[in-house]
Coordinates of C-alpha atoms and ligand atoms in Angstrom, one line a residue:
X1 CA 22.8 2.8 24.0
X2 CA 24.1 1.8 20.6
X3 CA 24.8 -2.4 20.2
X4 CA 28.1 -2.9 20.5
X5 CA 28.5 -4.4 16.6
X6 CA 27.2 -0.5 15.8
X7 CA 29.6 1.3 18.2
X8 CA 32.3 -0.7 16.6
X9 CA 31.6 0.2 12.8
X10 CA 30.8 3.9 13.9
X11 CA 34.3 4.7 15.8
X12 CA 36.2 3.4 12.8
X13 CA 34.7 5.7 10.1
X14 CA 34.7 8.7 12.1
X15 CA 38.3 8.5 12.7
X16 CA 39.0 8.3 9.4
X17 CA 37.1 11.1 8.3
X18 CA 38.7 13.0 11.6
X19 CA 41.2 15.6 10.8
X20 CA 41.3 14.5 6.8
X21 CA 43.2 17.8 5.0
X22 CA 43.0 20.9 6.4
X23 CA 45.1 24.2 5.4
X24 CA 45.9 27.3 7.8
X25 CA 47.4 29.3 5.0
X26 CA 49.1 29.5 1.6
X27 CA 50.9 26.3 1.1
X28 CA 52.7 28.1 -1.9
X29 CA 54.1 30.9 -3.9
X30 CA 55.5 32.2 -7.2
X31 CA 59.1 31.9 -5.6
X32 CA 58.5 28.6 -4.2
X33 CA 56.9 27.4 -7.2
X34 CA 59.6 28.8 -9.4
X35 CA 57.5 27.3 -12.0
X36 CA 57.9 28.4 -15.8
X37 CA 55.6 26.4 -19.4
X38 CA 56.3 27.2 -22.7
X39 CA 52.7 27.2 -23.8
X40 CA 53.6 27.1 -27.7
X41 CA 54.8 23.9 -26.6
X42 CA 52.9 22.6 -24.5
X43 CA 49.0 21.8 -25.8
X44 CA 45.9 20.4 -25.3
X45 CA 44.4 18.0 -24.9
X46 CA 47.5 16.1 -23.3
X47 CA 49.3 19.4 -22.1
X48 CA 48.4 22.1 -19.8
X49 CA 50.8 24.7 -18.3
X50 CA 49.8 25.9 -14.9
X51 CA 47.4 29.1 -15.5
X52 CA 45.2 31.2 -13.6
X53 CA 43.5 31.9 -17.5
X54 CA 41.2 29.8 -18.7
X55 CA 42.0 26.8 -21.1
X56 CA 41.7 27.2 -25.0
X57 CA 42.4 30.9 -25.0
X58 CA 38.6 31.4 -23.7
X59 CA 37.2 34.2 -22.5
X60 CA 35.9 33.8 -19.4
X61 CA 32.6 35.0 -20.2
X62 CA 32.9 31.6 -22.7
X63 CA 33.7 29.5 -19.7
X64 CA 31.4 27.5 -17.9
X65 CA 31.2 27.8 -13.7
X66 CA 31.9 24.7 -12.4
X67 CA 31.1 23.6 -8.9
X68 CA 33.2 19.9 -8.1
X69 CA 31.5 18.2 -5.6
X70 CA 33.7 15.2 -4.2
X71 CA 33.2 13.0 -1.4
X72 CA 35.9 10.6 0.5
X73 CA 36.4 7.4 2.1
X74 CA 34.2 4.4 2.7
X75 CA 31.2 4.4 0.8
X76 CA 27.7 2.8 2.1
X77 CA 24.1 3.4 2.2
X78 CA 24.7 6.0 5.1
X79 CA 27.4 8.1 3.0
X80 CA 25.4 8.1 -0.2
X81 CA 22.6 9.5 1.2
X82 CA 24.7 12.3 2.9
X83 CA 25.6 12.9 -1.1
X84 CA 22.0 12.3 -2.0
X85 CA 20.4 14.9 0.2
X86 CA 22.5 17.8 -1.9
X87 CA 22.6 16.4 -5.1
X88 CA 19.6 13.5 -6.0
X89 CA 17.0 16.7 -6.7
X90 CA 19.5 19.3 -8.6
X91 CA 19.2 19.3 -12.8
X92 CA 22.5 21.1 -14.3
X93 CA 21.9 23.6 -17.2
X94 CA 21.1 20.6 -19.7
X95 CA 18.5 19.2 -17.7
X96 CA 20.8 16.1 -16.7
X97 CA 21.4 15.0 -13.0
X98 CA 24.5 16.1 -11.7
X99 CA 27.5 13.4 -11.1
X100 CA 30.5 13.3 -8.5
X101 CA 33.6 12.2 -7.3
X102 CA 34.2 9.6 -5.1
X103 CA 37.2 8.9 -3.2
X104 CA 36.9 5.6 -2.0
X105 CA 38.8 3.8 0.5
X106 CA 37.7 0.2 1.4
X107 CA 37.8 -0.4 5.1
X108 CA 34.1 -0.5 6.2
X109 CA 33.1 0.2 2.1
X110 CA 29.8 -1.9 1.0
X111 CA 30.9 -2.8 -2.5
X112 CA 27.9 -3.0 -4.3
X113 CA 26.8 0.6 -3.6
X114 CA 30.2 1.1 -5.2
X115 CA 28.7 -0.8 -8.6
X116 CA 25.8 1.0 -8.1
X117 CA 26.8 4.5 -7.8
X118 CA 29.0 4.1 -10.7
X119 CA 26.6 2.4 -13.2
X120 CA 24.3 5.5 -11.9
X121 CA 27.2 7.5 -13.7
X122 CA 29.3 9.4 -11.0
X123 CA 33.2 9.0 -10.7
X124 CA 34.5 6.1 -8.5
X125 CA 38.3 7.1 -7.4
X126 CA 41.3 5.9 -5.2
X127 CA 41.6 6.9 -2.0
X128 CA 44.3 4.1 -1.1
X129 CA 43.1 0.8 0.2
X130 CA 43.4 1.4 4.0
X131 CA 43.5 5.4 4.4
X132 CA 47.3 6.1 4.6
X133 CA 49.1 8.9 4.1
X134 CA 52.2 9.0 1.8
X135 CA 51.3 5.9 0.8
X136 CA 52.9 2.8 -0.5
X137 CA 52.4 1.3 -4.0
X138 CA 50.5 -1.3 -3.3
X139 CA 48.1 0.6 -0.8
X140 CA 47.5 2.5 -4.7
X141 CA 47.5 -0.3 -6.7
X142 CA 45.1 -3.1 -4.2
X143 CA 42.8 -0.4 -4.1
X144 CA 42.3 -0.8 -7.8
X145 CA 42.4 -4.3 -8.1
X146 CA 39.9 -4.8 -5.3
X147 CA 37.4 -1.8 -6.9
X148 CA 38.2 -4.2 -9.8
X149 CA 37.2 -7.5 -8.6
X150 CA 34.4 -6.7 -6.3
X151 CA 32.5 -3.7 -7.3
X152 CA 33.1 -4.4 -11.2
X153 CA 34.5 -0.9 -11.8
X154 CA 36.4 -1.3 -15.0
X155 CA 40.3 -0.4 -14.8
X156 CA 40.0 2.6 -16.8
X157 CA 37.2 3.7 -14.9
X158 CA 40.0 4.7 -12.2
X159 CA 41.4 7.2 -13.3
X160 CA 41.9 9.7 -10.5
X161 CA 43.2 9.8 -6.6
X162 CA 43.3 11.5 -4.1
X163 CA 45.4 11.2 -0.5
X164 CA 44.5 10.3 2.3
X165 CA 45.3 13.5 4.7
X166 CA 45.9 15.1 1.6
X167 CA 49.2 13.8 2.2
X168 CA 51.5 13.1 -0.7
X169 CA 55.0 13.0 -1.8
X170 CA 56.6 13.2 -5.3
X171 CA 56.6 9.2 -4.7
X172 CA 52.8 9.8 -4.3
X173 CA 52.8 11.2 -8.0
X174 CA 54.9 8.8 -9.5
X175 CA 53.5 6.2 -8.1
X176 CA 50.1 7.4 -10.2
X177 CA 51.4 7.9 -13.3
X178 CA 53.2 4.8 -13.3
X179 CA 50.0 2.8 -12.8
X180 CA 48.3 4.7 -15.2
X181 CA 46.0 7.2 -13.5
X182 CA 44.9 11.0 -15.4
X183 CA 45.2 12.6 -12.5
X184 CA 45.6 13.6 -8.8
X185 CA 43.7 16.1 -6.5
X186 CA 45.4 16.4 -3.4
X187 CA 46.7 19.6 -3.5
X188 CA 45.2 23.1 -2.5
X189 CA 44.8 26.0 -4.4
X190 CA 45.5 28.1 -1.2
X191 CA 45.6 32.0 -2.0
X192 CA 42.7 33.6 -3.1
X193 CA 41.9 34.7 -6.5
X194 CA 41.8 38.3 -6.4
X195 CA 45.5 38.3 -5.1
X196 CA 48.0 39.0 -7.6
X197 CA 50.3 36.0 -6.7
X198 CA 47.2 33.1 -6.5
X199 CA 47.6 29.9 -6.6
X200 CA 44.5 28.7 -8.0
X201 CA 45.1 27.4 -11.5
X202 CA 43.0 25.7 -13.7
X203 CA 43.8 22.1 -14.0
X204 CA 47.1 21.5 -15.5
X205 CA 49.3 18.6 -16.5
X206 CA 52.8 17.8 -14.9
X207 CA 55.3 17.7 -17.7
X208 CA 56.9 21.1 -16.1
X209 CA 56.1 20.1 -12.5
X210 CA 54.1 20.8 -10.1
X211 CA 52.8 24.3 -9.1
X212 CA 51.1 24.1 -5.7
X213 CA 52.0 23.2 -2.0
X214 CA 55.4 24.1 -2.8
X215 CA 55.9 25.2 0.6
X216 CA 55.0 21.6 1.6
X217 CA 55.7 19.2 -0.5
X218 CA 59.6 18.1 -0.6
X219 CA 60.9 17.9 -3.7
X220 CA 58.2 19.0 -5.7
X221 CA 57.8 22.4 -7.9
X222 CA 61.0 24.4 -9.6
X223 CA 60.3 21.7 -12.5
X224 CA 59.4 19.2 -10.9
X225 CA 58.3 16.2 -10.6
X226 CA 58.0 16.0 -14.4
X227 CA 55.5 13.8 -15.6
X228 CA 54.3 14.4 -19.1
X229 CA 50.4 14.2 -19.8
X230 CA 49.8 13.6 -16.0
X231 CA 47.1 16.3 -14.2
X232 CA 47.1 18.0 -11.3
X233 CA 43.4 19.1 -10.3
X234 CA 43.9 21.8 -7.6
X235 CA 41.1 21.5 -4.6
X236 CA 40.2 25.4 -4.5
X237 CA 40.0 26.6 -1.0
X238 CA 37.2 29.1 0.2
X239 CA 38.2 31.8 2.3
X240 CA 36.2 33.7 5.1
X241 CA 36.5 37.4 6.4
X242 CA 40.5 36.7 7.1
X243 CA 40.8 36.6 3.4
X244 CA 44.0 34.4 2.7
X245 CA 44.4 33.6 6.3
X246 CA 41.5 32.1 6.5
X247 CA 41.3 29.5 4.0
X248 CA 39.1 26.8 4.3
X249 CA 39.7 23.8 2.1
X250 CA 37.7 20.5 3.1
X251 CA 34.2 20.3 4.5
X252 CA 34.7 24.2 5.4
X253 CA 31.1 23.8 7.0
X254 CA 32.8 22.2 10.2
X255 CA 35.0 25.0 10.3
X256 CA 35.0 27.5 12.7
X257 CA 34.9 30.8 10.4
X258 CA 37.2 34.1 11.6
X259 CA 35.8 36.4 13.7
X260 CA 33.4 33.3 15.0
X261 CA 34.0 31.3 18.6
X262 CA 31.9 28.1 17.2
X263 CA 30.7 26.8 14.0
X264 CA 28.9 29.5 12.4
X265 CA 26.4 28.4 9.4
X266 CA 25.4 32.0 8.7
X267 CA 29.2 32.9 8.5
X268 CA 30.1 29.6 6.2
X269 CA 27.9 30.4 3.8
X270 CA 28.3 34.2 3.4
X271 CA 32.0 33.4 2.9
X272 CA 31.1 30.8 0.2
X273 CA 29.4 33.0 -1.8
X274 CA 32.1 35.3 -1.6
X275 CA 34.8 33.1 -2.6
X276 CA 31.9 32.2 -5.5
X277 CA 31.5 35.0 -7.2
X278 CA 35.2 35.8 -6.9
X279 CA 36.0 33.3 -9.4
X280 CA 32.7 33.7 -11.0
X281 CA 33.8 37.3 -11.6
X282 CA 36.8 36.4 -12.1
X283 CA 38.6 34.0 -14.5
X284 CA 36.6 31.2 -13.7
X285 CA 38.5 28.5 -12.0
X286 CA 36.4 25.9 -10.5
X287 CA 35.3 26.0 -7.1
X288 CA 34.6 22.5 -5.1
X289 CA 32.7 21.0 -2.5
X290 CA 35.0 19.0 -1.1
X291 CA 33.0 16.6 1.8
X292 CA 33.0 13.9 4.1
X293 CA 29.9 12.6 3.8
X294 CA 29.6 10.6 6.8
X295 CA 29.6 13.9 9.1
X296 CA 26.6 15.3 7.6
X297 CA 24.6 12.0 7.3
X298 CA 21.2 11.9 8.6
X299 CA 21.0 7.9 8.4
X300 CA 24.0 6.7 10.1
X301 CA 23.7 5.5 13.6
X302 CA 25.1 8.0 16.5
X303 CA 25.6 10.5 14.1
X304 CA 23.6 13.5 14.4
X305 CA 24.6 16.1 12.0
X306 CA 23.0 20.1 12.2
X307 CA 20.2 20.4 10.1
X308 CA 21.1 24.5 9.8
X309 CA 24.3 23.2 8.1
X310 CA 23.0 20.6 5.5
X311 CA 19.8 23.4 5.0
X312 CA 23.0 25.9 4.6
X313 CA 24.9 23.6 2.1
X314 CA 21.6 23.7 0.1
X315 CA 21.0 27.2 0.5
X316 CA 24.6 27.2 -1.1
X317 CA 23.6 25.4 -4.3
X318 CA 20.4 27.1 -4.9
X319 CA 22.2 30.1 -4.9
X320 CA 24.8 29.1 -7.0
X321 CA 22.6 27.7 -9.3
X322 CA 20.1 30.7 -9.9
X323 CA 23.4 32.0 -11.8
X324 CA 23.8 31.6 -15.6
X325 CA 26.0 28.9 -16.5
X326 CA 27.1 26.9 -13.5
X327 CA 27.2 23.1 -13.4
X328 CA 27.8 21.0 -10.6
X329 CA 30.2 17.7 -11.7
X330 CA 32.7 15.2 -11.1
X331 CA 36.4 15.9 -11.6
X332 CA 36.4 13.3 -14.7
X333 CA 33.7 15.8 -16.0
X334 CA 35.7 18.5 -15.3
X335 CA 38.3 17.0 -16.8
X336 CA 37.1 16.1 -20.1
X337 CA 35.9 20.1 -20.6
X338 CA 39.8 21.5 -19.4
X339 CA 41.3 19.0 -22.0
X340 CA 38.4 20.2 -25.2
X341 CA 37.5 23.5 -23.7
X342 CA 34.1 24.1 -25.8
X343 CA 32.6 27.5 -25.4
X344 CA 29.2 27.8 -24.3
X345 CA 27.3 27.9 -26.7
X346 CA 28.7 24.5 -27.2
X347 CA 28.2 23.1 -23.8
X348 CA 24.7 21.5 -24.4
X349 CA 26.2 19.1 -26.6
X350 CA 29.1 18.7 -24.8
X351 CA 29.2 14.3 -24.5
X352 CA 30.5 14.2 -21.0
X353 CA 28.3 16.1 -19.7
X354 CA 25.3 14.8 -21.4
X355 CA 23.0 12.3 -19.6
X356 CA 22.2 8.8 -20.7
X357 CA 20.7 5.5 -19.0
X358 CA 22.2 1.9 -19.8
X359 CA 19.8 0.6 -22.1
X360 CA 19.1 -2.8 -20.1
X361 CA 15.8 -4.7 -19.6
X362 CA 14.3 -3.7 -16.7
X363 CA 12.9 -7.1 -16.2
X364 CA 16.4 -8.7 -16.9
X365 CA 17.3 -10.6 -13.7
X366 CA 21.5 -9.8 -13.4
X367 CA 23.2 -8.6 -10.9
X368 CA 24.8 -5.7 -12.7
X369 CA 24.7 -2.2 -10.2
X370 CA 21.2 -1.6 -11.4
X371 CA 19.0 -1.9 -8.0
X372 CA 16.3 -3.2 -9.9
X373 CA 18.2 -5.7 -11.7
X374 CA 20.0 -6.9 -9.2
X375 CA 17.5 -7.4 -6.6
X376 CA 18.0 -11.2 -4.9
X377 CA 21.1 -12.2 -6.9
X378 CA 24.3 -10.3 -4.4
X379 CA 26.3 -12.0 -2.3
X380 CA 26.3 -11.0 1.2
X381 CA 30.4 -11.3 2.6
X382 CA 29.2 -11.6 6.1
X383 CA 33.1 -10.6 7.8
X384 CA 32.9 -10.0 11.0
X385 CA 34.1 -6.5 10.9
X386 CA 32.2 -4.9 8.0
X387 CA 30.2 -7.3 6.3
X388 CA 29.5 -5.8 2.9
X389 CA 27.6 -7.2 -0.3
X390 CA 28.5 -7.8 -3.8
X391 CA 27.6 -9.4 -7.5
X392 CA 31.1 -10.5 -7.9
X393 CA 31.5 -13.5 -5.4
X394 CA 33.0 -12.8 -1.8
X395 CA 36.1 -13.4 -1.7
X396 CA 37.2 -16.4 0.9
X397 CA 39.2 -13.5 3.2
X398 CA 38.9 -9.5 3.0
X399 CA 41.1 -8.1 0.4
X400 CA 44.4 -6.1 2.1
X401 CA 47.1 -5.0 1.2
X402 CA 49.1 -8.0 0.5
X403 CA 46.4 -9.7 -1.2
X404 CA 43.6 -7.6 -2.8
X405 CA 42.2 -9.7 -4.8
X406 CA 41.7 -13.4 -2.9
X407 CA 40.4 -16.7 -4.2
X408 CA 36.4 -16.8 -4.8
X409 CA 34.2 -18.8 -1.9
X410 CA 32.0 -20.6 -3.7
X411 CA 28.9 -21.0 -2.0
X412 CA 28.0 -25.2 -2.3
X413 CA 25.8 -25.9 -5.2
X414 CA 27.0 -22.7 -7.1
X415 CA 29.0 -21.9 -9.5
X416 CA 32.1 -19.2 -8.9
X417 CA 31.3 -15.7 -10.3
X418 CA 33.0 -14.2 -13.2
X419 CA 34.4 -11.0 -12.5
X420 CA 34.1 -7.9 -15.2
X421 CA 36.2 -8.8 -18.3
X422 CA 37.7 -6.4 -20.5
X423 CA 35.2 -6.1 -23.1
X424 CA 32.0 -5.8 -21.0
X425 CA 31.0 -2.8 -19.2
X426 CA 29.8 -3.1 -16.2
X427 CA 25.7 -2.9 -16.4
X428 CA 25.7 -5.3 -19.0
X429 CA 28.5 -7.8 -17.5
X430 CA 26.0 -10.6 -15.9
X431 CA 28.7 -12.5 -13.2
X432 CA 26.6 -15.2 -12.8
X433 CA 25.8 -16.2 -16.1
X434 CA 29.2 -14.8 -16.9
X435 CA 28.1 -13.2 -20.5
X436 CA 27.7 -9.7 -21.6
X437 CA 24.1 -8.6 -22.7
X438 CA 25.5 -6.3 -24.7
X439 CA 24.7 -7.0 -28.5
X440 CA 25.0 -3.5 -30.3
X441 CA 27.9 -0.9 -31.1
X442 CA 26.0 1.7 -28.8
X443 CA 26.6 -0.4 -25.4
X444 CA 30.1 -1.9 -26.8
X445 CA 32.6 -2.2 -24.7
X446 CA 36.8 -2.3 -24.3
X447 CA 38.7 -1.7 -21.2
X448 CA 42.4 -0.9 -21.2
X449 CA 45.2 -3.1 -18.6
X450 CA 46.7 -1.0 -16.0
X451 CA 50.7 -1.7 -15.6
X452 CA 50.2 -3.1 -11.9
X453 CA 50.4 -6.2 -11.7
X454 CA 52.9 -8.6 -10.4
X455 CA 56.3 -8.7 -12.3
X456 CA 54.2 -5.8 -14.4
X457 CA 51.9 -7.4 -15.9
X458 CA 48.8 -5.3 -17.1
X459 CA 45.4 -6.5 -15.2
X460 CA 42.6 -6.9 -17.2
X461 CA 40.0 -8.2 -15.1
X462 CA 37.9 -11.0 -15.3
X463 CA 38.6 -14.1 -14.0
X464 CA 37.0 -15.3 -10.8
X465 CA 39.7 -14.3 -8.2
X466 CA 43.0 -15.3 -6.8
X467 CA 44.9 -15.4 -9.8
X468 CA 47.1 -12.7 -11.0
X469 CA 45.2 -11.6 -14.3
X470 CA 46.5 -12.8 -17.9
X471 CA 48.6 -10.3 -19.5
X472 CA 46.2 -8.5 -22.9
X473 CA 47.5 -5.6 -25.1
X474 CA 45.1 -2.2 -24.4
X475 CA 42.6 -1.7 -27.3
X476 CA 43.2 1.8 -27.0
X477 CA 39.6 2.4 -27.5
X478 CA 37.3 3.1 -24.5
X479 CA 33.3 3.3 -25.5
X480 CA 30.9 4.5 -22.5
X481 CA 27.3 3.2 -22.2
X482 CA 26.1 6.3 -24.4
X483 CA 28.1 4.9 -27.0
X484 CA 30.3 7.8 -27.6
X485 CA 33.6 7.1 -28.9
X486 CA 36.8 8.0 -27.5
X487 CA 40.6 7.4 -28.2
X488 CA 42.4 6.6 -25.4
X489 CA 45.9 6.7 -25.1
X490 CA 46.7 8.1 -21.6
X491 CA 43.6 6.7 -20.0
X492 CA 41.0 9.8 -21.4
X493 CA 38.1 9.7 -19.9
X494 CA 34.4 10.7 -20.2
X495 CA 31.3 8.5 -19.3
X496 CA 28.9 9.8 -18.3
X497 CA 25.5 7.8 -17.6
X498 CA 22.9 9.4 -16.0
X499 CA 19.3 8.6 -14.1
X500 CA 19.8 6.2 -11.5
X501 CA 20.7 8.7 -8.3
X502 CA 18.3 8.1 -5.7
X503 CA 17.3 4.6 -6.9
X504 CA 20.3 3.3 -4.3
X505 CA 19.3 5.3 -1.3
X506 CA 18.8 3.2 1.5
X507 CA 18.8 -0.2 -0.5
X508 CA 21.2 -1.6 0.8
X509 CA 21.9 -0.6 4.5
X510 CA 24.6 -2.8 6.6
X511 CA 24.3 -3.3 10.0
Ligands
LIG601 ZN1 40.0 10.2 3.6

């Protein structure tokens, strides 16, 4: 028998990750769609028509394999070790550790894992504040601010969303590009590749609409909605022995496969490779592993997941990686390839997907997402339904909806926090001492505002809470830890810091 304070926090998250985006068949076609791009007009890196081909005129024997792995909702010690346990021993071709996406959602979500997982390089995401479908601006925009505020994640750092349910609306989309995001991911790719009329394009940009779900989506395709320099990143179903009537789309593993009365590892993972080396063979679209992690996590209380699955999942990735030229990243990663589509002969020098560690002083006491860093200096937010920990200050109630971002309790006998300014990134931003260690070009720093907040001002951070943010102009310039740098104007982005997967398992586990 589970404590009662356990039961509580494990019927939560499993709801949430209950019935979270499934597809029974093709959510689109070339009539529906009734989608045409002049390609002469329309060009990288800020323009992508909706194509099957891959980008740059490449070959697809040029092209790179790419495997997205993406995981949503709350994130905590228990969630991140589901991640860890397929990705914390893998190397891609370069040798680097491979990065991911996460959704995040902030009910039940331990912040600092958030700061942690990102300074260890991977993709932190919106996945709305409370896990709503269709959702409302501010369920968007809080979930920023809060990721903000309390995990330190800069502004630009957000760049991508996905929806709860997978269940947008042309509101949905304009919603994001209004606040500034790259992209979304929340609609399926849904027919399978070696049928003429697929619906598995490469990442594309929205200035002639969309191009999937147009059988679901109101409003959306024949041209719109049309929202220049704005991406769409398809989630690319796999599909079993029914072919395109049995596509599988998120955790496909939980699945029950055609032809099979229960969940059927052996099944799942011959269909996987199938649907692998189909667009392996093929033009090369990307293929994802699209989880939630909770289901499969070996640490979480109540929870006990099939080992033949998560020893399947593996199998997978060993598989897939035995074959030249296939990387496992995040959609950010992904991203920054579709948008400078180097061939691959190119690929090892490829920036965003090289590896690099924040250079900071190991015995540097600051609370900063580095576990060793850190250790000792975080707040612990003890709320009575999911206390969580963080550098930033706890705030004096839970963020919501109507107030993401609430005044600072100040512990007595301390000093308030400083949250992450504009021009510090985040592992060398010390909230306590509120300074940035950072004294060189190659860890310099500037974030761009985001045009959320109220009366539209454009956040920028800092601060120790409760205000609404001072109003800056965007530097346009966005330099990651490696020191690479890139020009931002619609929120580009590629960092890409490697080496610190594994270090957070298990450091910081909630109860
Ligand atoms: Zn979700």
């Amino acid at each position: 028998m589970l404590p009662h304070v356990l039961l509580c926090l494990i019927a939560p998250l499993l709801v949430l990750a209950g019935d979270d985006g499934g597809i029974t068949g093709a959510t689109s076609s070339a009539e529906a769609a009734g989608y045409s791009c002049d390609a002469s007009k329309c060009k990288l890196p800020n323009c992508a028509c909706a194509s099957t081909s891959p980008p740059g005129g490449l070959s697809p024997s040029d092209v790179p394999m790419f495997v997205v792995f993406t995981a949503d909702d709350a994130v905590q010690s228990y969630t991140l070790d589901s991640v860890n346990q397929f990705l914390a021993h893998r190397q891609n071709p370069n040798g680097c550790a491979p990065k991911m996406t996460y959704f995040t959602s902030l009910n039940f979500t331990n912040y600092t894992l958030v700061t942690d997982w990102y300074v260890a390089g991977n993709e932190i995401a919106d996945h709305t504040m409370t896990h709503v479908g269709d959702p409302p601006k501010d369920e968007i925009n809080g979930n920023l601010i809060a990721l903000n505020a309390l995990a330190g994640i800069p502004l630009t750092s957000i760049a991508g969303f996905r929806a709860p349910f997978l269940n947008y609306s042309v509101n949905t989309l304009k919603l994001l590009a209004a606040a500034g995001f790259t992209y979304d991911s929340s609609a399926a790719a849904s027919i399978p590749v070696t049928d003429p009329g697929t619906d598995a394009f490469w990442p594309y940009t929205l200035d002639n609409g969309m191009a999937n779900d147009c059988l679901e989506v109101e409003g959306s395709c024949k041209g719109q909605p049309v929202l220049p320099g704005f991406w769409e990143i398809p989630m690319y179903a796999f599909f079993d022995s029914a072919g395109a009537a049995g596509p599988h789309l998120m955790d496909p593993w939980l699945d029950i496969p055609s032809g099979s009365t229960k969940v059927n590892d052996t099944a799942t993972l011959e269909y996987m490779k199938n649907t692998f080396t189909a667009h392996y063979t093929g033009n090369r679209q990307p293929i994802g592993l699209y989880t939630h992690p909770i289901h499969l996590s070996t640490t979480y209380p109540g929870v006990n997941p099939s080992n033949s699955t998560i020893n399947m999942i593996n199998e997978f990735l060993d598989w897939a990686q035995q074959q030249q030229n296939v990387w496992i990243v995040s959609n950010e990663q992904l991203l920054a390839w579709v948008r400078n589509p180097v061939p691959l002969s190119q690929l090892n020098d490829f920036a965003p997907l090289k590896c690099s560690t924040p250079q900071v002083d190991a015995s540097q006491k600051i609370c900063n997402g580095i576990p060793g860093n850190e250790d000792g200096l975080l707040s612990h937010c003890a709320f009575s339904d999911f206390p969580f920990y963080t550098c930033y200050g706890c705030p004096e109630t839970e963020p919501t909806v109507n107030n993401p971002n609430p005044p600072q309790q100040i512990p007595d006998g301390q000093q308030a926090r400083i949250r992450l300014p504009a021009n510090c990134s985040t592992p060398f931003w010390d909230p306590i001492g509120g300074k940035c260690l950072c004294t060189s070009s190659q860890c310099a720093f500037n974030d761009v505002s985001r045009p959320i907040g109220p009366n539209g001002a454009n956040l920028t951070g800092g601060g120790t809470g409760g205000a609404a943010g001072a109003s800056a102009s965007p530097t346009g310039q966005y330099i990651p830890f490696n020191g690479e740098l890139f020009t931002v104007p619609p929120s580009v982005w590629a960092a890409t810091v490697v080496g610190l997967v594994g270090a957070v398992v298990g450091a910081m586990t909630v109860v």
